[in-house]
Structure formats: C-alpha cells, structure tokens
CSV table of C-alpha atoms in Angstrom, one decimal:
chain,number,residue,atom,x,y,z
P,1,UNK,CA,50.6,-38.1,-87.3
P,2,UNK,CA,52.9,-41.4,-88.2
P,3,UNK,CA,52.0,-43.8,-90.6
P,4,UNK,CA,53.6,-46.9,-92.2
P,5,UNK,CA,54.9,-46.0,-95.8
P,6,UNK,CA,55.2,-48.5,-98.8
P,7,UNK,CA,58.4,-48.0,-100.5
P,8,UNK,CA,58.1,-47.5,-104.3
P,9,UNK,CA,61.5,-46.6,-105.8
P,10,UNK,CA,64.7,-46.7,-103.9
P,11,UNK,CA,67.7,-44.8,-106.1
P,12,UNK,CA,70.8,-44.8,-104.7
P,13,UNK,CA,72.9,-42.1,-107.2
P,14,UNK,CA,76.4,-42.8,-106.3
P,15,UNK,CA,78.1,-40.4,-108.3
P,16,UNK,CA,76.8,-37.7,-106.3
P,17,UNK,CA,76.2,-39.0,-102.8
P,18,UNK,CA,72.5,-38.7,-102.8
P,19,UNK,CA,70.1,-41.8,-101.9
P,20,UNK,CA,66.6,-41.2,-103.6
P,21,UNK,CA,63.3,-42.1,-101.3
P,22,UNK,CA,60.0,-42.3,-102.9
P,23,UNK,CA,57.1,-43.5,-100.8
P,24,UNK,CA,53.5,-44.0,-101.6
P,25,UNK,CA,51.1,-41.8,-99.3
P,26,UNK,CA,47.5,-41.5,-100.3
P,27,UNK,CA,46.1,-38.2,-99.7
P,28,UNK,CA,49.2,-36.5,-98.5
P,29,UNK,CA,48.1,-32.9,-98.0
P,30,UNK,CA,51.5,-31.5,-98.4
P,31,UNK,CA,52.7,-28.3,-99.5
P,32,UNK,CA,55.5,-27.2,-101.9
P,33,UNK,CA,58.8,-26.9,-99.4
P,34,UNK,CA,57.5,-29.1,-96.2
P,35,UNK,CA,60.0,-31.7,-94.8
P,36,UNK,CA,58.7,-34.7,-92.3
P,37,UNK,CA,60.4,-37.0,-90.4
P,38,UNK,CA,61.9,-40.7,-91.4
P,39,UNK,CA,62.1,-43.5,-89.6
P,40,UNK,CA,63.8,-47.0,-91.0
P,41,UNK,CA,63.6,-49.6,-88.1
P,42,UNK,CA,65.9,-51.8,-89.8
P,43,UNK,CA,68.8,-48.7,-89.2
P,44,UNK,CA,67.6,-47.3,-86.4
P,45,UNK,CA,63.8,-48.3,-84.0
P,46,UNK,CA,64.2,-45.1,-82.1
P,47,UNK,CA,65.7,-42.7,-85.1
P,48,UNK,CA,63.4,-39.9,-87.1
P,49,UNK,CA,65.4,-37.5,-89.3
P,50,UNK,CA,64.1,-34.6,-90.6
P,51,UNK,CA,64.5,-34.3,-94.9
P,52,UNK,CA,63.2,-31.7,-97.1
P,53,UNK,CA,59.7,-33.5,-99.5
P,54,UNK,CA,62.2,-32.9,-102.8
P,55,UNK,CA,58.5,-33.5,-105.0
P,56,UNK,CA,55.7,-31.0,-105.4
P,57,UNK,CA,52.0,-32.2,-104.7
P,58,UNK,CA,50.9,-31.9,-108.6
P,59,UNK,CA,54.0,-33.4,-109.7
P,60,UNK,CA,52.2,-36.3,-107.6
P,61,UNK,CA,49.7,-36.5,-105.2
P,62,UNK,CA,50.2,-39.7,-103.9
P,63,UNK,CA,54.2,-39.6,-103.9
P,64,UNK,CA,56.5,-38.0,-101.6
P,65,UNK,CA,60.5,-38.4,-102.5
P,66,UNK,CA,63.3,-36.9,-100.8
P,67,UNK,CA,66.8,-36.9,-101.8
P,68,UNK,CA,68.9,-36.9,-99.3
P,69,UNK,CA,72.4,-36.3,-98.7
P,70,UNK,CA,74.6,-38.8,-97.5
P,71,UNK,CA,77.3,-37.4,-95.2
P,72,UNK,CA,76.9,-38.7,-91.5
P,73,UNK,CA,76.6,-41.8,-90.0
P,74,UNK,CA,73.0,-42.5,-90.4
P,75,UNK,CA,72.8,-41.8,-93.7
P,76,UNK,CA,76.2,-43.8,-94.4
P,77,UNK,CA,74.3,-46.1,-93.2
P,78,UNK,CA,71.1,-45.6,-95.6
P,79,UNK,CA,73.3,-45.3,-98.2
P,80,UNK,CA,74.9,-48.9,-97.9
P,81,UNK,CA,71.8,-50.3,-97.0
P,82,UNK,CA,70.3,-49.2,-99.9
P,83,UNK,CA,73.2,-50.5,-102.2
P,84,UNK,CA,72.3,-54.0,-100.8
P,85,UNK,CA,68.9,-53.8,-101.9
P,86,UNK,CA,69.4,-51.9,-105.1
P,87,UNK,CA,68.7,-54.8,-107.3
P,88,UNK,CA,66.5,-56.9,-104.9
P,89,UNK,CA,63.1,-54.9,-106.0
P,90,UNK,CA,61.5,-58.3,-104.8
P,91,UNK,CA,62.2,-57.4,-101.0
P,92,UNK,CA,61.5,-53.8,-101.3
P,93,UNK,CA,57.3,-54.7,-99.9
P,94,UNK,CA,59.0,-55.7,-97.4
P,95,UNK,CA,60.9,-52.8,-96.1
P,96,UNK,CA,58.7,-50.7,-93.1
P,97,UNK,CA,59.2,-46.9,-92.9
P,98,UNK,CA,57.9,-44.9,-91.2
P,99,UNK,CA,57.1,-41.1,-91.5
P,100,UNK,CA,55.8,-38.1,-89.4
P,101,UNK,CA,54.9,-34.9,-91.3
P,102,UNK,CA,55.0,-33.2,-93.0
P,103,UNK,CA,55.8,-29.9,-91.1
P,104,UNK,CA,56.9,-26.5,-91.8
P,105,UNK,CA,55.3,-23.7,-94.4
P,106,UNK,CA,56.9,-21.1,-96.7
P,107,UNK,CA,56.6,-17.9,-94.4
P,108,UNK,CA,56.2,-14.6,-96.8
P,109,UNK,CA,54.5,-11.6,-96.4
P,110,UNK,CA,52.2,-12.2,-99.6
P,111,UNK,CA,51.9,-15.3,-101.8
P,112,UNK,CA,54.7,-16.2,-103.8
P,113,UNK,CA,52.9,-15.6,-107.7
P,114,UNK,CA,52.1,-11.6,-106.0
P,115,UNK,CA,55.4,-11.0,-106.5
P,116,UNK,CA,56.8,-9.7,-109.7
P,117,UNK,CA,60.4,-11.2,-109.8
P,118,UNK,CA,61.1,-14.3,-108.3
P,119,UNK,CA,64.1,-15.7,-107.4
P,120,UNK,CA,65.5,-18.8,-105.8
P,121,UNK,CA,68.6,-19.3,-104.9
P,122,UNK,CA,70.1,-22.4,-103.0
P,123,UNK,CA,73.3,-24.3,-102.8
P,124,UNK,CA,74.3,-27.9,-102.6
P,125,UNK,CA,71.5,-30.3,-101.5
P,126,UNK,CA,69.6,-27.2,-100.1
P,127,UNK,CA,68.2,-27.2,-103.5
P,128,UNK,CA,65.2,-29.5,-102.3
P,129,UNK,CA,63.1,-27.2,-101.0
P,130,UNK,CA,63.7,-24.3,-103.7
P,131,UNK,CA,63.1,-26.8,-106.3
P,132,UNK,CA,59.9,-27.9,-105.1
P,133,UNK,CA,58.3,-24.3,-104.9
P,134,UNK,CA,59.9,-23.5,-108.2
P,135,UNK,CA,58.0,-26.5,-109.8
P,136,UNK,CA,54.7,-25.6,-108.1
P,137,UNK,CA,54.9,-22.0,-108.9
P,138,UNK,CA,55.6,-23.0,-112.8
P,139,UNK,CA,53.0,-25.7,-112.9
P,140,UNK,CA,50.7,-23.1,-111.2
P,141,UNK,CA,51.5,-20.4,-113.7
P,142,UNK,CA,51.5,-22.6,-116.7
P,143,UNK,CA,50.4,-24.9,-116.1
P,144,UNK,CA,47.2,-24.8,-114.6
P,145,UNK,CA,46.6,-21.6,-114.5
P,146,UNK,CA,44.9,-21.4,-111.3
P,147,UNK,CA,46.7,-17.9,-109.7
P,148,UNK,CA,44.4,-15.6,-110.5
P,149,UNK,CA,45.7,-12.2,-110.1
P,150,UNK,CA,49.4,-13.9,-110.4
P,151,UNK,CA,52.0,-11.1,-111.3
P,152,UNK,CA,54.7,-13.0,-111.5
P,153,UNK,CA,56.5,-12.4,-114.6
P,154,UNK,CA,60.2,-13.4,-114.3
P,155,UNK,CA,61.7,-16.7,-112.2
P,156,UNK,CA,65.3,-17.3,-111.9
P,157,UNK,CA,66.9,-20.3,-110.1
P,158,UNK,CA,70.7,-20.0,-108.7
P,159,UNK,CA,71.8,-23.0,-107.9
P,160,UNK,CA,75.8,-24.1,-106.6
P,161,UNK,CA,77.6,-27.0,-106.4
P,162,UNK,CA,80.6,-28.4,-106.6
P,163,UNK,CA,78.8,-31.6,-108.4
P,164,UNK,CA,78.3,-31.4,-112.0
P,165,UNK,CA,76.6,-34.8,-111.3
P,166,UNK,CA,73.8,-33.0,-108.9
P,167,UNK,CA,73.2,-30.3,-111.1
P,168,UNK,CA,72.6,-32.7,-114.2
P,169,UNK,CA,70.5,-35.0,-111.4
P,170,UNK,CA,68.0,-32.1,-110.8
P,171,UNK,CA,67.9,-30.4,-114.8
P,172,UNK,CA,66.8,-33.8,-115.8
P,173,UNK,CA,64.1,-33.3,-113.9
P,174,UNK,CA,63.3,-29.9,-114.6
P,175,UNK,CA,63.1,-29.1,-118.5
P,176,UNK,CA,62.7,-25.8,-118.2
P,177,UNK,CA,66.4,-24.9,-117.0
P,178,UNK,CA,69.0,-23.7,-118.5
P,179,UNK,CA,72.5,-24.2,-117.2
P,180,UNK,CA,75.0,-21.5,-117.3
C-alpha cells in the first residue's frame, strides 16, 4: 500500500555521496533487509525508486531511513535538492513523500540465529541490507534475548569500500565493530 510520509531528518553526507532519508511510519511492520519504493513529487510525480530500509524495526519502530547512494540522475537530483533544504528544517513539514513497501524477505533455508557461524559480507552501499540483519540478529541475541534455541555463536561482517568516509559513516552507528 502507498502512504504519505512525514520527513523527520534529512542528512545529506557529502563526503561520501550518500543522502540520509528518515521518515516517520507508525506501525511499519517491516522486517530486517526489506526495501520499498520512494516517491518525491517535487523531483519526479510519476518516479518510485526502489532503496534498501538501512534501519532495523527495534532500532525503531516508527522510523524507516535509507541511505542511498547518489550516482544517477535522480538521485543527483535528490542530492542537490536536499543541499537546498539542509538548513531550512522549517520547510521540511512541508515536503510530501511518498512510499510503497516494503517488499522483499531474507530467503534461507532455516532462520538466521539456527546457524552457527554467521557471516555477512557486502561491498559499497550494498552494505544496507547486511547491516540491518546484522543489527537485528545482535539486538536479538543480546539484546533481547528472544531466539530461543539460537545457536549462533560467531558473526563476522566484511565490509569494502573504497570510502574511508562510509565505513566511519556506518561504525558510528554500530559500536560493536571493529575495523581492520
């Protein structure tokens, strides 16, 4: 279904070509590694793109964010957009987006904490969706302890870039890492 999103925090993080969408969306009912569709009417009426939920749904339940990569023409366009409205929080209630999703679902042959060794690996700003089941799966584990039967006991992340920028970007967010 589409609904009408209210934009809470719109990060534009220059250094490393990635604009930073998060929307407010009571009762989301997403999963760890889903993506839905955008729509900004102001860059595009009859545009969707797909992007990768970059959040986890205990991180917050009432948040989706998505980073998203800016290399194409839409998202050129995002990206200067969003520099002119950087500092103009004021207009931000203003701004209508719209978003269908979210879609897609981690195919495995058993959960994810059944397994004994875990590892993610992802490169460049494929890194959303590995991130986002990472941080469930920890926050799950650790967290909240709700896997019973969980035989997970080892989790390693490889993640490459060429940005030292976009792996600082996503270690501040994830205190656990440790960069090698």
């Amino acid at each position: 279904s589409t609904v009408s999103l209210k934009l809470l925090i719109l990060e534009l993080l220059i250094m490393i070509d990635l604009c930073l969408l998060n929307l407010l969306k009571k009762d989301s009912g997403y999963v760890a590694g889903q993506y839905a569709f955008i729509n900004i009417p102001r860059l595009g009426l009859l545009e969707w793109h797909p992007f990768t939920l970059s959040c986890y749904p205990v991180q917050n339940n009432n948040r989706l964010s998505m980073h998203i990569k800016v290399e194409g023409k839409w998202t050129s366009k995002l990206a200067k957009w969003m520099k002119q409205l950087e500092n103009q929080q004021h207009l931000w209630k203003n701004i209508t987006l719209n978003i269908e999703g979210p879609h897609g679902e981690l195919m495995l042959p058993k959960p994810i904490h059944k397994y004994k060794h875990v590892i993610f690996i992802s490169g460049g700003i494929g890194i959303t969706p590995c991130e986002s089941l990472f941080n469930q799966l920890v926050t799950d584990l650790v967290y909240n302890k709700k896997l019973r039967g969980a035989q997970v006991n080892r989790i390693e992340f490889i993640f490459t870039t060429r940005s030292k920028d976009m792996i600082k970007e996503f270690a501040n967010r994830n205190a656990g890492w440790k960069i090698v």
